[in-house]
PDB file of C-alpha atoms in Angstrom:
ATOM      1  CA  MET S 925       0.000   0.000   0.000  1.00 83.00           C
ATOM      2  CA  SER S 926       1.386   3.366  -0.986  1.00 92.00           C
ATOM      3  CA  ARG S 927       1.723   6.213   1.489  1.00 92.00           C
ATOM      4  CA  ALA S 928      -1.183   8.060  -0.140  1.00 89.00           C
ATOM      5  CA  GLU S 929      -3.415   4.967   0.065  1.00 93.00           C
ATOM      6  CA  ALA S 930      -2.491   4.472   3.727  1.00 94.00           C
ATOM      7  CA  THR S 931      -3.346   8.100   4.503  1.00 95.00           C
ATOM      8  CA  LYS S 932      -6.649   7.817   2.665  1.00 95.00           C
ATOM      9  CA  ALA S 933      -7.475   4.640   4.617  1.00 95.00           C
ATOM     10  CA  ARG S 934      -6.697   6.382   7.932  1.00 97.00           C
ATOM     11  CA  ILE S 935      -8.924   9.301   6.922  1.00 97.00           C
ATOM     12  CA  LEU S 936     -11.785   6.946   6.033  1.00 96.00           C
ATOM     13  CA  GLN S 937     -11.450   5.111   9.370  1.00 96.00           C
ATOM     14  CA  ALA S 938     -11.380   8.350  11.361  1.00 97.00           C
ATOM     15  CA  ALA S 939     -14.290   9.721   9.332  1.00 97.00           C
ATOM     16  CA  THR S 940     -16.294   6.545   9.949  1.00 96.00           C
ATOM     17  CA  GLU S 941     -15.989   7.020  13.704  1.00 96.00           C
ATOM     18  CA  GLU S 942     -16.718  10.758  13.465  1.00 97.00           C
ATOM     19  CA  PHE S 943     -19.782  10.439  11.224  1.00 96.00           C
ATOM     20  CA  ALA S 944     -21.183   7.498  13.197  1.00 95.00           C
ATOM     21  CA  ALA S 945     -20.922   9.547  16.400  1.00 95.00           C
ATOM     22  CA  TYR S 946     -21.916  13.015  15.166  1.00 96.00           C
ATOM     23  CA  GLY S 947     -23.625  12.692  11.789  1.00 95.00           C
ATOM     24  CA  ILE S 948     -22.840  14.882   8.815  1.00 95.00           C
ATOM     25  CA  ALA S 949     -23.676  18.236  10.377  1.00 95.00           C
ATOM     26  CA  GLY S 950     -21.927  17.502  13.670  1.00 96.00           C
ATOM     27  CA  ALA S 951     -18.786  15.967  12.217  1.00 97.00           C
ATOM     28  CA  ARG S 952     -15.714  18.167  12.127  1.00 97.00           C
ATOM     29  CA  VAL S 953     -13.040  17.894   9.465  1.00 97.00           C
ATOM     30  CA  ASP S 954     -10.440  19.120  11.986  1.00 96.00           C
ATOM     31  CA  ARG S 955     -11.190  16.218  14.324  1.00 97.00           C
ATOM     32  CA  ILE S 956     -11.095  13.743  11.434  1.00 97.00           C
ATOM     33  CA  ALA S 957      -7.710  15.037  10.261  1.00 97.00           C
ATOM     34  CA  LYS S 958      -6.304  14.934  13.793  1.00 97.00           C
ATOM     35  CA  ALA S 959      -7.596  11.393  14.453  1.00 97.00           C
ATOM     36  CA  ALA S 960      -6.177  10.248  11.101  1.00 97.00           C
ATOM     37  CA  SER S 961      -2.828  11.977  11.713  1.00 96.00           C
ATOM     38  CA  ALA S 962      -3.310  13.624   8.332  1.00 96.00           C
ATOM     39  CA  ASN S 963      -3.190  17.103   6.921  1.00 93.00           C
ATOM     40  CA  LYS S 964      -6.697  18.592   6.767  1.00 94.00           C
ATOM     41  CA  ASN S 965      -6.121  19.687   3.165  1.00 94.00           C
ATOM     42  CA  LEU S 966      -5.709  16.061   2.094  1.00 94.00           C
ATOM     43  CA  ILE S 967      -9.346  15.449   3.006  1.00 95.00           C
ATOM     44  CA  TYR S 968     -10.350  18.048   0.427  1.00 95.00           C
ATOM     45  CA  VAL S 969      -7.867  16.683  -2.117  1.00 94.00           C
ATOM     46  CA  TYR S 970      -9.157  13.108  -1.775  1.00 95.00           C
ATOM     47  CA  PHE S 971     -12.869  13.754  -1.142  1.00 96.00           C
ATOM     48  CA  CYS S 972     -13.617  17.361  -2.305  1.00 94.00           C
ATOM     49  CA  ASN S 973     -15.637  18.274   0.812  1.00 96.00           C
ATOM     50  CA  LYS S 974     -17.211  16.871   3.958  1.00 96.00           C
ATOM     51  CA  ASP S 975     -20.255  15.609   2.033  1.00 95.00           C
ATOM     52  CA  GLY S 976     -17.989  13.758  -0.397  1.00 96.00           C
ATOM     53  CA  LEU S 977     -16.167  12.194   2.542  1.00 97.00           C
ATOM     54  CA  PHE S 978     -19.473  11.110   4.106  1.00 96.00           C
ATOM     55  CA  ASP S 979     -20.535   9.595   0.769  1.00 94.00           C
ATOM     56  CA  ALA S 980     -17.296   7.580   0.622  1.00 95.00           C
ATOM     57  CA  VAL S 981     -17.759   6.361   4.199  1.00 96.00           C
ATOM     58  CA  PHE S 982     -21.431   5.582   3.628  1.00 94.00           C
ATOM     59  CA  ASP S 983     -20.740   3.612   0.468  1.00 90.00           C
ATOM     60  CA  ALA S 984     -17.903   1.680   2.087  1.00 90.00           C
ATOM     61  CA  HIS S 985     -19.856   0.676   5.159  1.00 89.00           C
ATOM     62  CA  VAL S 986     -23.532   0.672   4.282  1.00 86.00           C
ATOM     63  CA  GLY S 987     -23.529  -0.059   0.564  1.00 77.00           C
ATOM     64  CA  ARG S 988     -20.735  -2.602   0.443  1.00 76.00           C
ATOM     65  CA  GLY S 989     -21.223  -3.736   4.022  1.00 75.00           C
ATOM     66  CA  LEU S 990     -24.734  -5.035   3.565  1.00 76.00           C
ATOM     67  CA  ASP S 991     -23.632  -6.857   0.426  1.00 81.00           C
ATOM     68  CA  MET S 992     -21.287  -8.862   2.691  1.00 86.00           C
ATOM     69  CA  VAL S 993     -24.335 -10.619   4.154  1.00 92.00           C
ATOM     70  CA  PRO S 994     -25.486 -13.028   1.439  1.00 92.00           C
ATOM     71  CA  PHE S 995     -29.196 -12.740   0.738  1.00 92.00           C
ATOM     72  CA  THR S 996     -31.076 -16.038   0.994  1.00 93.00           C
ATOM     73  CA  PRO S 997     -34.681 -15.458  -0.104  1.00 93.00           C
ATOM     74  CA  ASP S 998     -35.503 -19.115   0.510  1.00 91.00           C
ATOM     75  CA  ASP S 999     -34.270 -18.863   4.124  1.00 94.00           C
ATOM     76  CA  LEU S1000     -35.231 -15.425   5.426  1.00 95.00           C
ATOM     77  CA  PRO S1001     -34.962 -16.384   9.130  1.00 97.00           C
ATOM     78  CA  ASP S1002     -31.295 -17.286   8.645  1.00 97.00           C
ATOM     79  CA  TYR S1003     -30.741 -14.098   6.628  1.00 96.00           C
ATOM     80  CA  ALA S1004     -32.240 -12.037   9.464  1.00 96.00           C
ATOM     81  CA  GLY S1005     -29.996 -13.822  11.957  1.00 97.00           C
ATOM     82  CA  ARG S1006     -26.901 -13.139   9.862  1.00 96.00           C
ATOM     83  CA  LEU S1007     -27.910  -9.485   9.495  1.00 94.00           C
ATOM     84  CA  PHE S1008     -28.255  -9.270  13.283  1.00 94.00           C
ATOM     85  CA  ASP S1009     -24.750 -10.739  13.618  1.00 94.00           C
ATOM     86  CA  PHE S1010     -23.404  -8.213  11.110  1.00 93.00           C
ATOM     87  CA  TYR S1011     -25.053  -5.305  12.943  1.00 91.00           C
ATOM     88  CA  GLN S1012     -23.607  -6.528  16.236  1.00 90.00           C
ATOM     89  CA  LYS S1013     -20.095  -6.597  14.754  1.00 91.00           C
ATOM     90  CA  HIS S1014     -20.532  -3.341  12.818  1.00 91.00           C
ATOM     91  CA  PRO S1015     -22.800  -0.980  14.791  1.00 89.00           C
ATOM     92  CA  GLU S1016     -21.519   1.922  12.722  1.00 92.00           C
ATOM     93  CA  VAL S1017     -23.509   0.652   9.714  1.00 91.00           C
ATOM     94  CA  LEU S1018     -26.906   1.326  11.269  1.00 90.00           C
ATOM     95  CA  ARG S1019     -25.677   4.571  12.844  1.00 92.00           C
ATOM     96  CA  LEU S1020     -24.460   5.826   9.436  1.00 93.00           C
ATOM     97  CA  ALA S1021     -27.716   4.750   7.784  1.00 90.00           C
ATOM     98  CA  THR S1022     -29.698   6.564  10.481  1.00 89.00           C
ATOM     99  CA  TRP S1023     -27.672   9.762  10.074  1.00 91.00           C
ATOM    100  CA  HIS S1024     -28.154   9.504   6.296  1.00 91.00           C
ATOM    101  CA  ARG S1025     -31.935   9.248   6.708  1.00 88.00           C
ATOM    102  CA  LEU S1026     -32.052  12.054   9.279  1.00 90.00           C
ATOM    103  CA  GLU S1027     -29.833  14.511   7.459  1.00 91.00           C
ATOM    104  CA  ARG S1028     -30.475  13.694   3.834  1.00 87.00           C
ATOM    105  CA  GLY S1029     -34.126  12.748   4.197  1.00 80.00           C
ATOM    106  CA  THR S1030     -34.066   9.526   2.199  1.00 62.00           C
ATOM    107  CA  ALA S1031     -34.244   5.937   3.257  1.00 52.00           C
ATOM    108  CA  VAL S1032     -31.146   3.878   2.495  1.00 48.00           C
ATOM    109  CA  GLU S1033     -33.232   1.512   0.400  1.00 47.00           C
ATOM    110  CA  ARG S1034     -34.250   4.403  -1.871  1.00 45.00           C
ATOM    111  CA  ASP S1035     -30.766   5.875  -2.238  1.00 45.00           C
ATOM    112  CA  PRO S1036     -29.833   5.046  -5.847  1.00 39.00           C
ATOM    113  CA  SER S1037     -26.112   5.335  -5.160  1.00 39.00           C
ATOM    114  CA  VAL S1038     -26.242   2.582  -2.566  1.00 46.00           C
ATOM    115  CA  ALA S1039     -28.857  -0.058  -2.891  1.00 55.00           C
ATOM    116  CA  GLU S1040     -31.139   0.135  -5.931  1.00 63.00           C
ATOM    117  CA  PRO S1041     -29.662  -2.739  -7.980  1.00 66.00           C
ATOM    118  CA  THR S1042     -29.167  -4.843  -4.855  1.00 75.00           C
ATOM    119  CA  ARG S1043     -32.662  -4.051  -3.587  1.00 78.00           C
ATOM    120  CA  ASN S1044     -34.244  -4.830  -6.951  1.00 84.00           C
ATOM    121  CA  ASN S1045     -32.391  -8.164  -7.104  1.00 85.00           C
ATOM    122  CA  LYS S1046     -33.583  -9.034  -3.604  1.00 87.00           C
ATOM    123  CA  LEU S1047     -37.178  -8.144  -4.465  1.00 87.00           C
ATOM    124  CA  ALA S1048     -37.067 -10.207  -7.671  1.00 88.00           C
ATOM    125  CA  SER S1049     -35.615 -13.157  -5.745  1.00 86.00           C
ATOM    126  CA  LEU S1050     -38.353 -12.887  -3.112  1.00 85.00           C
ATOM    127  CA  GLU S1051     -41.015 -12.762  -5.806  1.00 86.00           C
ATOM    128  CA  ALA S1052     -39.586 -15.885  -7.471  1.00 85.00           C
ATOM    129  CA  VAL S1053     -39.523 -17.773  -4.154  1.00 83.00           C
ATOM    130  CA  ARG S1054     -43.054 -16.607  -3.382  1.00 76.00           C
ATOM    131  CA  LYS S1055     -44.320 -17.992  -6.708  1.00 76.00           C
ATOM    132  CA  ASP S1056     -42.517 -21.318  -6.200  1.00 71.00           C
ATOM    133  CA  GLN S1057     -43.595 -21.993  -2.619  1.00 68.00           C
ATOM    134  CA  VAL S1058     -46.992 -22.800  -1.229  1.00 57.00           C
ATOM    135  CA  GLY S1059     -47.833 -21.277   2.116  1.00 51.00           C
ATOM    136  CA  THR S1060     -45.527 -18.252   1.943  1.00 57.00           C
ATOM    137  CA  SER S1061     -46.613 -15.019   3.536  1.00 64.00           C
ATOM    138  CA  GLY S1062     -49.132 -12.883   1.734  1.00 78.00           C
ATOM    139  CA  PHE S1063     -46.865  -9.859   1.993  1.00 85.00           C
ATOM    140  CA  ALA S1064     -45.577  -8.190  -1.134  1.00 89.00           C
ATOM    141  CA  PRO S1065     -41.802  -8.643  -1.547  1.00 90.00           C
ATOM    142  CA  ALA S1066     -41.041  -5.006  -0.661  1.00 91.00           C
ATOM    143  CA  THR S1067     -43.114  -5.245   2.506  1.00 91.00           C
ATOM    144  CA  LEU S1068     -41.554  -8.565   3.475  1.00 91.00           C
ATOM    145  CA  LEU S1069     -38.014  -7.274   2.940  1.00 92.00           C
ATOM    146  CA  THR S1070     -38.780  -4.151   4.985  1.00 91.00           C
ATOM    147  CA  LEU S1071     -40.130  -6.271   7.843  1.00 93.00           C
ATOM    148  CA  VAL S1072     -37.115  -8.597   7.803  1.00 94.00           C
ATOM    149  CA  LEU S1073     -34.688  -5.668   7.840  1.00 91.00           C
ATOM    150  CA  ALA S1074     -36.593  -3.997  10.690  1.00 91.00           C
ATOM    151  CA  ILE S1075     -36.719  -7.168  12.768  1.00 94.00           C
ATOM    152  CA  ALA S1076     -33.006  -7.857  12.199  1.00 94.00           C
ATOM    153  CA  SER S1077     -32.167  -4.421  13.599  1.00 91.00           C
ATOM    154  CA  ALA S1078     -34.595  -4.656  16.523  1.00 89.00           C
ATOM    155  CA  TRP S1079     -31.875  -4.543  19.203  1.00 84.00           C
ATOM    156  CA  SER S1080     -29.860  -1.794  17.575  1.00 80.00           C
ATOM    157  CA  PRO S1081     -29.273   1.344  19.653  1.00 73.00           C
ATOM    158  CA  THR S1082     -30.509   3.324  16.639  1.00 72.00           C
ATOM    159  CA  ASN S1083     -33.928   1.663  16.867  1.00 69.00           C
ATOM    160  CA  ALA S1084     -36.183   4.037  18.773  1.00 61.00           C
ATOM    161  CA  ALA S1085     -38.423   1.149  19.839  1.00 63.00           C
ATOM    162  CA  SER S1086     -35.546  -0.924  21.205  1.00 60.00           C
ATOM    163  CA  MET S1087     -35.598  -1.348  24.936  1.00 59.00           C
ATOM    164  CA  PRO S1088     -32.333  -0.809  26.822  1.00 56.00           C
ATOM    165  CA  ALA S1089     -30.540  -4.042  27.672  1.00 51.00           C
ATOM    166  CA  THR S1090     -31.065  -3.319  31.370  1.00 48.00           C
ATOM    167  CA  THR S1091     -34.860  -3.596  30.978  1.00 49.00           C
ATOM    168  CA  LEU S1092     -34.813  -6.754  28.882  1.00 49.00           C
ATOM    169  CA  LEU S1093     -35.188 -10.154  30.431  1.00 47.00           C
ATOM    170  CA  THR S1094     -31.994 -11.028  28.602  1.00 54.00           C
ATOM    171  CA  SER S1095     -29.232  -9.128  26.922  1.00 67.00           C
ATOM    172  CA  ASP S1096     -27.722 -12.306  25.537  1.00 84.00           C
ATOM    173  CA  PRO S1097     -27.106 -11.781  21.813  1.00 87.00           C
ATOM    174  CA  ALA S1098     -27.781 -15.458  21.119  1.00 91.00           C
ATOM    175  CA  GLU S1099     -31.262 -15.139  22.630  1.00 92.00           C
ATOM    176  CA  CYS S1100     -31.898 -11.923  20.693  1.00 90.00           C
ATOM    177  CA  ARG S1101     -30.766 -13.636  17.472  1.00 95.00           C
ATOM    178  CA  SER S1102     -33.017 -16.603  18.180  1.00 95.00           C
ATOM    179  CA  ALA S1103     -36.000 -14.301  18.783  1.00 93.00           C
ATOM    180  CA  ILE S1104     -35.306 -12.471  15.511  1.00 95.00           C
ATOM    181  CA  MET S1105     -35.172 -15.695  13.538  1.00 97.00           C
ATOM    182  CA  GLU S1106     -38.363 -16.991  15.171  1.00 97.00           C
ATOM    183  CA  ALA S1107     -40.195 -13.707  14.462  1.00 96.00           C
ATOM    184  CA  VAL S1108     -39.284 -13.901  10.768  1.00 96.00           C
ATOM    185  CA  ARG S1109     -40.232 -17.582  10.690  1.00 94.00           C
ATOM    186  CA  ARG S1110     -43.676 -16.710  12.092  1.00 93.00           C
ATOM    187  CA  ILE S1111     -44.191 -13.934   9.543  1.00 91.00           C
ATOM    188  CA  LEU S1112     -43.609 -16.484   6.810  1.00 86.00           C
TER     189      LEU S1112
END
């Protein structure tokens, strides 16, 4: 890795932490540069502006990140469980998606730069499975996918309906994962 690539990677890592914590409006380029041990001007050279830097971080973590969880339309409970696992390991993904929705006013699923081809492929796959299987849910593919994604993120700190771990009967991730998979199974 060249020196420039290493610096760019440090900037992206520092920006990920900054944007996940403060959003676009609250993030500060000075703090990002300091955390990355990089010259502030390099941020503008590599990413044009703070919005361009957020876009790069968002694409790297939300766009590409969710593609790391293979979609299995014929086994949605397992998919929901694997999404839960991914969110547990990468809490910044849901935080970045939440900031994107709050500050840019669009849902991640409708952002053409991130998910449109992937979303359309998932919806087509769900429709094909729905036609092939007897006894599948009566939900339209878009509704079903939305429900699965919402259930998989049920214990995320970004979920306004999520109860704090201290008020739950259990904070065991394995039990949460099991509940998520069972909920999706029952929807089907």
